[in-house]
Tab-separated table of C-alpha atoms and ligand atoms in Angstrom:
chain	number	residue	atom	x	y	z
A	227	MET	CA	-30.861	9.482	3.792
A	228	SER	CA	-26.833	10.211	4.582
A	229	ILE	CA	-25.798	14.278	6.223
A	230	LYS	CA	-21.771	14.591	4.585
A	231	ARG	CA	-19.983	16.404	7.017
A	232	ASP	CA	-17.151	18.652	4.307
A	233	ILE	CA	-14.289	17.557	5.101
A	234	PRO	CA	-11.373	20.147	5.649
A	235	VAL	CA	-8.345	20.151	3.217
A	236	ILE	CA	-4.959	21.563	4.245
A	237	THR	CA	-2.587	22.239	1.943
A	238	THR	CA	1.219	23.218	4.404
A	239	VAL	CA	2.914	20.998	6.716
A	240	ALA	CA	3.089	25.041	8.790
A	241	GLU	CA	-1.255	24.801	9.390
A	242	MET	CA	-0.623	20.540	8.875
A	243	HIS	CA	0.988	21.203	12.560
A	244	ALA	CA	-1.111	23.955	14.247
A	245	TRP	CA	-4.250	21.273	13.368
A	246	VAL	CA	-1.702	18.847	15.486
A	247	ALA	CA	-1.295	21.313	18.193
A	248	ASN	CA	-5.053	21.351	18.486
A	249	GLN	CA	-5.959	18.383	18.745
A	250	ARG	CA	-3.599	17.459	21.478
A	251	SER	CA	-4.405	20.403	23.399
A	252	LEU	CA	-8.513	18.581	23.631
A	253	GLY	CA	-6.805	15.466	23.957
A	254	HIS	CA	-7.245	13.492	21.146
A	255	THR	CA	-5.140	10.893	20.142
A	256	ILE	CA	-4.243	10.884	15.935
A	257	GLY	CA	-4.258	8.213	12.899
A	258	CYS	CA	-2.936	9.249	9.767
A	259	ILE	CA	-3.483	7.650	6.456
A	260	PRO	CA	-0.920	7.980	3.618
A	261	THR	CA	-1.897	7.633	0.469
A	262	MET	CA	-2.169	8.577	-2.953
A	263	GLY	CA	-6.191	9.059	-3.103
A	264	TYR	CA	-8.271	8.118	-5.707
A	265	LEU	CA	-9.522	6.472	-2.421
A	266	HIS	CA	-11.752	2.928	-2.663
A	267	ASP	CA	-12.917	0.616	-0.010
A	268	GLY	CA	-9.137	-0.905	0.576
A	269	HIS	CA	-8.927	3.050	2.451
A	270	ALA	CA	-11.918	3.378	3.235
A	271	SER	CA	-10.881	-0.062	5.631
A	272	LEU	CA	-7.832	2.184	6.780
A	273	ILE	CA	-9.920	5.228	7.343
A	274	ARG	CA	-12.844	3.886	9.960
A	275	GLU	CA	-9.695	1.369	11.574
A	276	ALA	CA	-8.989	4.346	12.297
A	277	SER	CA	-11.457	6.191	13.657
A	278	ALA	CA	-12.745	3.931	15.403
A	279	ARG	CA	-9.843	3.841	17.204
A	280	HIS	CA	-8.470	8.018	18.019
A	281	GLN	CA	-10.998	11.251	17.563
A	282	SER	CA	-8.502	13.157	14.402
A	283	VAL	CA	-7.765	10.977	11.517
A	284	VAL	CA	-6.158	12.881	8.822
A	285	ILE	CA	-5.568	10.894	5.140
A	286	SER	CA	-2.705	12.214	3.573
A	287	ILE	CA	-2.826	12.868	-0.645
A	288	PHE	CA	-0.629	12.611	-2.646
A	289	VAL	CA	0.640	11.754	-5.783
A	290	ASN	CA	4.264	11.544	-4.778
A	291	PRO	CA	6.781	11.917	-7.890
A	292	THR	CA	9.574	10.200	-6.457
A	293	GLN	CA	8.466	6.220	-5.678
A	294	PHE	CA	7.554	6.432	-9.353
A	295	GLY	CA	10.336	5.550	-12.373
A	296	PRO	CA	10.399	7.077	-15.222
A	297	SER	CA	8.702	5.257	-17.453
A	298	GLU	CA	6.393	5.301	-14.992
A	299	ASP	CA	2.270	6.309	-15.165
A	300	PHE	CA	3.005	9.355	-12.687
A	301	GLU	CA	1.260	11.929	-15.201
A	302	ARG	CA	-1.296	9.804	-15.639
A	303	TYR	CA	-1.992	8.531	-12.208
A	304	PRO	CA	-5.399	9.224	-11.350
A	305	ARG	CA	-6.659	12.155	-9.221
A	306	ASP	CA	-9.975	13.378	-8.146
A	307	LEU	CA	-9.999	14.991	-5.200
A	308	ASP	CA	-13.818	15.954	-4.889
A	309	ARG	CA	-14.757	12.062	-4.713
A	310	ASP	CA	-11.939	11.236	-2.370
A	311	LEU	CA	-13.775	14.331	0.645
A	312	SER	CA	-17.121	12.766	0.062
A	313	VAL	CA	-15.052	8.947	0.871
A	314	VAL	CA	-13.287	10.314	3.684
A	315	ALA	CA	-16.434	11.584	4.865
A	316	GLU	CA	-17.905	8.918	4.321
A	317	ALA	CA	-15.717	6.732	6.045
A	318	ASP	CA	-15.327	9.695	8.971
A	319	GLY	CA	-12.060	10.841	8.393
A	320	SER	CA	-11.368	14.421	10.002
A	321	ILE	CA	-9.025	16.305	7.792
A	322	VAL	CA	-6.858	15.596	4.584
A	323	PHE	CA	-3.954	16.936	4.262
A	324	ALA	CA	-3.366	17.818	0.398
A	325	PRO	CA	0.517	19.000	-0.150
A	326	THR	CA	1.845	20.289	-3.440
A	327	VAL	CA	5.034	18.502	-5.433
A	328	ASP	CA	7.128	21.354	-4.133
A	329	GLU	CA	5.824	21.735	0.178
A	330	MET	CA	6.921	18.446	0.428
A	331	TYR	CA	10.040	18.919	-1.387
A	332	PRO	CA	11.044	22.365	-1.475
A	333	ASN	CA	14.558	22.523	-2.308
A	334	GLY	CA	13.240	19.496	-4.566
A	335	PRO	CA	13.898	15.400	-3.839
A	336	GLN	CA	17.198	16.056	-2.683
A	337	SER	CA	18.328	13.733	0.338
A	338	THR	CA	16.796	9.994	0.554
A	339	ILE	CA	15.694	7.766	3.487
A	340	HIS	CA	16.956	4.351	1.924
A	341	VAL	CA	15.555	0.970	4.097
A	342	ASP	CA	18.864	-2.047	3.228
A	343	GLY	CA	17.701	-5.782	2.826
A	344	VAL	CA	14.240	-5.793	2.423
A	345	THR	CA	14.618	-3.298	-0.591
A	346	GLU	CA	16.188	-5.308	-2.420
A	347	MET	CA	14.524	-8.381	-3.964
A	348	LEU	CA	10.359	-8.798	-5.660
A	349	GLU	CA	9.610	-4.807	-6.341
A	350	GLY	CA	12.455	-2.870	-5.526
A	351	ALA	CA	14.437	-5.766	-7.968
A	352	LEU	CA	12.461	-4.013	-10.336
A	353	ARG	CA	11.638	-1.056	-9.436
A	354	PRO	CA	15.275	1.083	-8.414
A	355	THR	CA	14.430	3.883	-6.682
A	356	HIS	CA	11.000	3.414	-5.757
A	357	PHE	CA	11.138	2.097	-1.924
A	358	ASP	CA	13.552	5.090	-1.332
A	359	GLY	CA	10.691	6.975	-2.813
A	360	VAL	CA	8.299	5.727	-0.088
A	361	ALA	CA	10.423	5.204	2.610
A	362	THR	CA	11.681	9.225	2.041
A	363	VAL	CA	7.567	9.710	1.905
A	364	VAL	CA	6.346	8.347	4.051
A	365	SER	CA	9.238	9.549	6.781
A	366	LEU	CA	8.548	13.565	5.344
A	367	LEU	CA	4.728	12.477	6.296
A	368	PHE	CA	4.773	11.525	8.938
A	369	GLU	CA	6.881	15.082	10.640
A	370	ALA	CA	3.995	16.525	8.605
A	371	MET	CA	1.133	14.519	10.544
A	372	LEU	CA	2.431	13.923	14.039
A	373	PRO	CA	0.038	10.793	13.948
A	374	ASP	CA	0.182	8.464	17.304
A	375	GLU	CA	-0.447	5.218	15.147
A	376	ALA	CA	0.079	4.857	11.137
A	377	PHE	CA	-2.584	2.689	9.298
A	378	PHE	CA	-1.511	0.588	5.868
A	379	GLY	CA	-2.295	-2.164	4.022
A	380	GLN	CA	-1.364	-5.725	3.351
A	381	LYS	CA	-1.775	-5.140	-0.110
A	382	ASP	CA	1.555	-3.594	-0.581
A	383	LEU	CA	3.097	-6.203	1.374
A	384	GLN	CA	6.890	-4.956	0.951
A	385	GLN	CA	6.290	-2.003	1.863
A	386	THR	CA	4.907	-2.408	4.755
A	387	LEU	CA	8.325	-3.972	5.717
A	388	VAL	CA	9.698	-1.333	3.921
A	389	ILE	CA	8.478	1.483	6.382
A	390	ARG	CA	8.543	-0.993	9.899
A	391	ARG	CA	12.146	-1.091	9.403
A	392	MET	CA	12.300	3.313	7.572
A	393	VAL	CA	10.261	3.958	11.441
A	394	GLU	CA	11.933	1.776	13.561
A	395	SER	CA	15.610	2.775	12.676
A	396	SER	CA	14.830	6.919	11.914
A	397	PRO	CA	16.635	9.321	14.035
A	398	ILE	CA	14.224	11.658	14.049
A	399	ALA	CA	11.785	11.215	17.421
A	400	ALA	CA	8.244	12.319	16.202
A	401	VAL	CA	8.848	9.008	12.625
A	402	ARG	CA	10.272	6.354	15.477
A	403	ARG	CA	7.308	7.395	17.998
A	404	VAL	CA	4.651	6.321	15.439
A	405	LYS	CA	2.590	2.604	15.515
A	406	ILE	CA	2.385	1.157	12.472
A	407	THR	CA	-0.560	-1.230	12.042
A	408	ILE	CA	-1.016	-3.075	8.786
A	409	MET	CA	-4.862	-3.803	7.688
A	410	PRO	CA	-6.323	-6.361	5.907
A	411	THR	CA	-6.186	-6.134	1.415
A	412	GLN	CA	-9.765	-5.395	0.167
A	413	ARG	CA	-11.545	-6.926	-2.710
A	414	GLU	CA	-13.778	-6.809	-5.187
A	415	ALA	CA	-16.970	-9.907	-5.391
A	416	ASP	CA	-14.884	-11.606	-7.548
A	417	GLY	CA	-11.334	-11.660	-5.576
A	418	LEU	CA	-9.759	-8.775	-7.729
A	419	ALA	CA	-6.945	-6.994	-4.861
A	420	ARG	CA	-8.797	-3.034	-5.041
A	421	SER	CA	-6.058	-0.529	-6.310
A	422	SER	CA	-6.409	2.717	-8.532
A	423	ARG	CA	-5.009	1.592	-10.980
A	424	ASN	CA	-7.910	-0.936	-11.620
A	425	VAL	CA	-9.536	1.953	-13.303
A	426	TYR	CA	-7.378	1.513	-16.225
A	427	LEU	CA	-8.421	-1.625	-17.262
A	428	THR	CA	-10.452	-2.489	-20.631
A	429	LYS	CA	-14.042	-4.408	-19.653
A	430	GLU	CA	-12.162	-7.447	-21.164
A	431	GLU	CA	-9.124	-6.685	-19.134
A	432	ARG	CA	-10.531	-6.464	-16.051
A	433	ALA	CA	-13.143	-10.059	-16.554
A	434	LEU	CA	-9.003	-11.510	-16.956
A	435	ALA	CA	-7.589	-9.757	-13.666
A	436	PRO	CA	-8.850	-11.785	-11.058
A	437	ALA	CA	-7.314	-14.823	-12.794
A	438	ILE	CA	-3.990	-12.943	-9.881
A	439	HIS	CA	-6.093	-14.245	-6.882
A	440	GLN	CA	-6.613	-17.569	-7.940
A	441	ALA	CA	-3.573	-18.815	-8.253
A	442	LEU	CA	-2.453	-17.264	-5.550
A	443	ILE	CA	-5.379	-18.852	-3.630
A	444	ALA	CA	-4.014	-22.474	-4.853
A	445	ALA	CA	-0.814	-22.411	-3.266
A	446	VAL	CA	-3.346	-21.305	-0.029
A	447	ASN	CA	-5.103	-24.987	-0.588
A	448	ALA	CA	-1.545	-26.807	-1.806
A	449	ILE	CA	-0.129	-24.842	1.648
A	450	THR	CA	-2.989	-26.502	3.489
A	451	SER	CA	-3.396	-29.475	2.111
A	452	GLY	CA	0.212	-30.126	2.815
A	453	GLU	CA	2.961	-29.407	-0.032
A	454	ARG	CA	5.931	-27.269	0.881
A	455	SER	CA	7.665	-27.439	-1.866
A	456	ARG	CA	8.544	-23.252	-2.624
A	457	GLU	CA	9.306	-24.973	-6.793
A	458	VAL	CA	6.109	-26.198	-6.934
A	459	LEU	CA	3.465	-23.664	-5.206
A	460	GLU	CA	5.724	-21.013	-7.875
A	461	ALA	CA	5.283	-23.545	-10.671
A	462	LEU	CA	1.279	-23.809	-9.604
A	463	MET	CA	1.169	-20.489	-8.733
A	464	LEU	CA	2.433	-19.972	-12.464
A	465	ARG	CA	-0.025	-22.425	-14.588
A	466	LYS	CA	-2.450	-20.554	-13.219
A	467	LEU	CA	-1.267	-17.161	-14.992
A	468	GLN	CA	-0.470	-18.869	-18.177
A	469	THR	CA	-3.620	-19.430	-18.669
A	470	VAL	CA	-4.295	-15.935	-20.056
A	471	ASP	CA	-1.828	-15.171	-22.299
A	472	ARG	CA	-2.509	-11.487	-21.868
A	473	PHE	CA	-0.475	-11.058	-18.758
A	474	THR	CA	3.311	-10.650	-19.258
A	475	ILE	CA	3.928	-12.006	-15.740
A	476	ASP	CA	7.128	-10.003	-13.417
A	477	TYR	CA	7.157	-12.585	-10.757
A	478	ALA	CA	5.072	-15.206	-8.955
A	479	VAL	CA	6.649	-16.469	-5.514
A	480	ALA	CA	6.483	-18.302	-2.222
A	481	VAL	CA	8.782	-16.521	-0.119
A	482	ASP	CA	9.581	-16.256	4.082
A	483	ALA	CA	7.200	-13.612	4.621
A	484	GLN	CA	9.194	-12.012	7.359
A	485	THR	CA	11.875	-11.447	4.424
A	486	LEU	CA	11.119	-12.047	1.945
A	487	LEU	CA	13.280	-13.963	0.375
A	488	PRO	CA	12.707	-17.650	-0.917
A	489	LYS	CA	13.433	-20.744	0.988
A	490	GLU	CA	13.936	-24.294	-0.586
A	491	THR	CA	10.974	-26.094	1.710
A	492	TYR	CA	9.198	-24.108	4.176
A	493	ASP	CA	8.747	-25.751	8.145
A	494	GLN	CA	6.002	-25.334	10.868
A	495	ASP	CA	5.401	-22.256	11.876
A	496	ASP	CA	6.715	-20.300	8.714
A	497	THR	CA	4.293	-17.548	7.039
A	498	VAL	CA	4.468	-18.250	3.703
A	499	ALA	CA	4.008	-15.366	0.996
A	500	LEU	CA	3.045	-15.346	-2.304
A	501	CYS	CA	3.079	-12.490	-4.014
A	502	ILE	CA	2.021	-11.881	-8.044
A	503	ALA	CA	2.628	-8.913	-10.423
A	504	ALA	CA	2.030	-8.754	-13.583
A	505	ARG	CA	1.240	-6.510	-15.574
A	506	ILE	CA	-1.934	-6.439	-18.332
A	507	GLY	CA	-2.180	-4.469	-21.293
A	508	ARG	CA	-0.561	-0.829	-19.686
A	509	THR	CA	-1.933	-1.651	-16.193
A	510	ARG	CA	0.243	-3.015	-13.171
A	511	LEU	CA	-0.857	-5.327	-10.510
A	512	ILE	CA	0.138	-6.642	-7.383
A	513	ASP	CA	-1.039	-8.566	-4.848
A	514	ASN	CA	-0.200	-11.250	-2.492
A	515	GLU	CA	-1.549	-13.132	0.883
A	516	LEU	CA	-0.187	-14.244	3.670
A	517	ILE	CA	-0.318	-18.060	4.842
A	518	GLY	CA	0.477	-19.597	8.091
A	519	VAL	CA	2.572	-23.104	7.633
A	520	THR	CA	0.918	-25.514	10.645
A	521	GLY	CA	1.355	-29.258	10.458
B	680	AMP	P1	-2.362	3.773	-2.441
B	680	AMP	O1	-2.622	5.378	-2.468
B	680	AMP	O2	-2.228	2.696	-3.211
B	680	AMP	O3	-1.167	4.353	-2.192
B	680	AMP	O4	-2.355	3.132	-0.856
B	680	AMP	C1	-2.281	3.920	0.215
B	680	AMP	C2	-3.202	2.563	1.617
B	680	AMP	O5	-4.053	1.978	1.231
B	680	AMP	C3	-1.400	1.985	1.467
B	680	AMP	O6	-0.815	1.039	2.833
B	680	AMP	C4	-2.238	0.488	0.895
B	680	AMP	O7	-1.817	-1.017	0.879
B	680	AMP	C5	-3.669	0.735	0.976
B	680	AMP	N1	-4.411	-0.062	0.427
B	680	AMP	C6	-4.165	-0.224	-1.296
B	680	AMP	N2	-5.378	-0.929	-2.021
B	680	AMP	C7	-5.765	-1.747	-0.495
B	680	AMP	C8	-6.518	-2.519	-1.121
B	680	AMP	N3	-7.473	-3.140	-1.979
B	680	AMP	N4	-7.180	-2.641	0.482
B	680	AMP	C9	-5.878	-2.644	1.406
B	680	AMP	N5	-5.904	-1.927	1.342
B	680	AMP	C10	-5.230	-1.212	0.803
């Protein structure tokens, strides 16, 4: 039998600051996990790690309108706060911060944080305003939750690089002091990366979706067996993906993991980021694997 605690939900920045002050007065450190809700085992793994490291763990649930493009899925993004609260309780989180759009952007989204460089390729090239939305909201969420450490998933690899850069260069001391920790991607048994958007998949699409991870693993195996050429690795991933004619492939690339820029060949001590984005039906899926080059 499991006994579930009730998880308090805070909706305003003022209440959030009062809670943080109280936790600090108890000598607690604070971990936070920014999310858009509809929580799954990927989120739960971040919450569990935060709870192992901090006495107080706050999970933000905010579907941030400014990171969605005009033709993207903001309106239909799945939302279920009750379900989320039971995931938070199971994973040993302390509270949920679930602000409204007005609370986060009281005067509308008037000023934006833009990170240069690492925002330009891959997701940034296809979703031109996405990372401005992400960098801005994460900075605002950090100012609200004032955490010591924040946990993100490798699933959104480019996002982790953008957030690290945003924090390092932030003029706001409370943002600059946040330690950023990246956790491994949690997968379904057949390799599909867990994602809130998987709920959009029809049964047939769900059966085809693991081909993305299979393509990544084929490239990982090729690197392990000595392949070093970007062109060969990318062709291999494309070939695997093209076996599913329902996919529309946005990209399937082998890039340097630090810069997300392509190199013609990868050398010893490089880490290669294998990154795929593909659409199937109404669902856009992204996934990646990191692999170090040895020998
Ligand atoms: P989201 O709610 O999709 O914005 O995700 C919130 C956080 O959970 C982000 O840092 C994601 O990278 C992370 N996350 C999402 N899916 C997974 C997963 N399958 N494994 C690990 N972390 C994940």
